[in-house]
C-alpha atoms as a PDB file:
ATOM      1  CA  UNK A   1    -175.732   8.599  32.099  1.00  0.00           C
ATOM      2  CA  UNK A   2    -177.673  11.463  33.659  1.00  0.00           C
ATOM      3  CA  UNK A   3    -179.562  14.277  31.955  1.00  0.00           C
ATOM      4  CA  UNK A   4    -181.001  17.557  33.217  1.00  0.00           C
ATOM      5  CA  UNK A   5    -184.120  19.614  32.597  1.00  0.00           C
ATOM      6  CA  UNK A   6    -185.681  22.716  34.038  1.00  0.00           C
ATOM      7  CA  UNK A   7    -187.433  25.903  33.055  1.00  0.00           C
ATOM      8  CA  UNK A   8    -186.278  27.349  29.754  1.00  0.00           C
ATOM      9  CA  UNK A   9    -189.240  29.277  28.376  1.00  0.00           C
ATOM     10  CA  UNK A  10    -187.238  32.517  28.260  1.00  0.00           C
ATOM     11  CA  UNK A  11    -183.724  33.347  27.097  1.00  0.00           C
ATOM     12  CA  UNK A  12    -182.727  34.068  30.711  1.00  0.00           C
ATOM     13  CA  UNK A  13    -184.054  30.702  31.930  1.00  0.00           C
ATOM     14  CA  UNK A  14    -182.322  28.938  29.065  1.00  0.00           C
ATOM     15  CA  UNK A  15    -179.015  30.612  29.960  1.00  0.00           C
ATOM     16  CA  UNK A  16    -179.439  29.599  33.600  1.00  0.00           C
ATOM     17  CA  UNK A  17    -180.048  25.996  32.579  1.00  0.00           C
ATOM     18  CA  UNK A  18    -176.963  25.983  30.338  1.00  0.00           C
ATOM     19  CA  UNK A  19    -174.897  27.316  33.257  1.00  0.00           C
ATOM     20  CA  UNK A  20    -176.347  24.730  35.648  1.00  0.00           C
ATOM     21  CA  UNK A  21    -175.675  21.971  33.147  1.00  0.00           C
ATOM     22  CA  UNK A  22    -172.068  23.095  32.838  1.00  0.00           C
ATOM     23  CA  UNK A  23    -171.589  23.410  36.615  1.00  0.00           C
ATOM     24  CA  UNK A  24    -173.021  19.961  37.302  1.00  0.00           C
ATOM     25  CA  UNK A  25    -171.476  18.297  34.272  1.00  0.00           C
ATOM     26  CA  UNK A  26    -174.874  16.918  33.299  1.00  0.00           C
ATOM     27  CA  UNK A  27    -176.093  17.433  29.725  1.00  0.00           C
ATOM     28  CA  UNK A  28    -179.490  18.950  29.088  1.00  0.00           C
ATOM     29  CA  UNK A  29    -182.032  16.349  28.008  1.00  0.00           C
ATOM     30  CA  UNK A  30    -183.121  18.384  24.966  1.00  0.00           C
ATOM     31  CA  UNK A  31    -179.506  18.309  23.737  1.00  0.00           C
ATOM     32  CA  UNK A  32    -179.138  14.566  24.379  1.00  0.00           C
ATOM     33  CA  UNK A  33    -181.795  12.916  22.235  1.00  0.00           C
ATOM     34  CA  UNK A  34    -179.276  10.499  20.748  1.00  0.00           C
ATOM     35  CA  UNK A  35    -178.136   9.433  24.205  1.00  0.00           C
ATOM     36  CA  UNK A  36    -181.555   8.685  25.692  1.00  0.00           C
ATOM     37  CA  UNK A  37    -181.060   4.958  25.208  1.00  0.00           C
ATOM     38  CA  UNK A  38    -178.174   5.049  27.693  1.00  0.00           C
ATOM     39  CA  UNK A  39    -179.640   7.639  30.076  1.00  0.00           C
ATOM     40  CA  UNK A  40    -180.763   6.369  33.471  1.00  0.00           C
ATOM     41  CA  UNK A  41    -181.638   9.469  35.471  1.00  0.00           C
ATOM     42  CA  UNK A  42    -183.313  12.811  34.777  1.00  0.00           C
ATOM     43  CA  UNK A  43    -182.543  15.600  37.229  1.00  0.00           C
ATOM     44  CA  UNK A  44    -185.065  18.413  37.209  1.00  0.00           C
ATOM     45  CA  UNK A  45    -184.304  21.923  38.414  1.00  0.00           C
ATOM     46  CA  UNK A  46    -186.713  24.020  40.447  1.00  0.00           C
ATOM     47  CA  UNK A  47    -189.383  25.671  38.343  1.00  0.00           C
ATOM     48  CA  UNK A  48    -189.668  22.768  35.907  1.00  0.00           C
ATOM     49  CA  UNK A  49    -193.405  22.592  36.614  1.00  0.00           C
ATOM     50  CA  UNK A  50    -193.938  26.118  35.249  1.00  0.00           C
ATOM     51  CA  UNK A  51    -192.408  25.351  31.850  1.00  0.00           C
ATOM     52  CA  UNK A  52    -194.201  23.342  29.197  1.00  0.00           C
ATOM     53  CA  UNK A  53    -190.867  22.472  27.553  1.00  0.00           C
ATOM     54  CA  UNK A  54    -189.540  20.945  30.785  1.00  0.00           C
ATOM     55  CA  UNK A  55    -192.823  19.100  31.334  1.00  0.00           C
ATOM     56  CA  UNK A  56    -192.445  17.611  27.854  1.00  0.00           C
ATOM     57  CA  UNK A  57    -188.887  16.532  28.770  1.00  0.00           C
ATOM     58  CA  UNK A  58    -190.301  14.749  31.797  1.00  0.00           C
ATOM     59  CA  UNK A  59    -192.885  12.979  29.640  1.00  0.00           C
ATOM     60  CA  UNK A  60    -190.073  11.781  27.366  1.00  0.00           C
ATOM     61  CA  UNK A  61    -188.011  10.657  30.361  1.00  0.00           C
ATOM     62  CA  UNK A  62    -190.960   8.704  31.729  1.00  0.00           C
ATOM     63  CA  UNK A  63    -191.449   7.009  28.355  1.00  0.00           C
ATOM     64  CA  UNK A  64    -187.809   5.933  28.426  1.00  0.00           C
ATOM     65  CA  UNK A  65    -188.137   4.694  32.007  1.00  0.00           C
ATOM     66  CA  UNK A  66    -185.650   7.158  33.526  1.00  0.00           C
ATOM     67  CA  UNK A  67    -185.523   7.728  37.263  1.00  0.00           C
ATOM     68  CA  UNK A  68    -186.588  11.322  37.969  1.00  0.00           C
ATOM     69  CA  UNK A  69    -184.932  13.258  40.792  1.00  0.00           C
ATOM     70  CA  UNK A  70    -185.618  16.829  41.902  1.00  0.00           C
ATOM     71  CA  UNK A  71    -182.596  19.024  42.567  1.00  0.00           C
END
């Protein structure tokens, strides 16, 4: 299973991430906590490094041993 993260510090960024998630068919990591045990890959959208929420997602993904790939 794959999960997605990216910038979502504002309502506009959050809406963009929801749209990207829908387009790619990849659930957002912060909506997939129950599925982290089966997740294998975290995709991160541009701008992730400017958002503390996305950086926290990456920390969680690293703790779970997920492969991290930039989009």
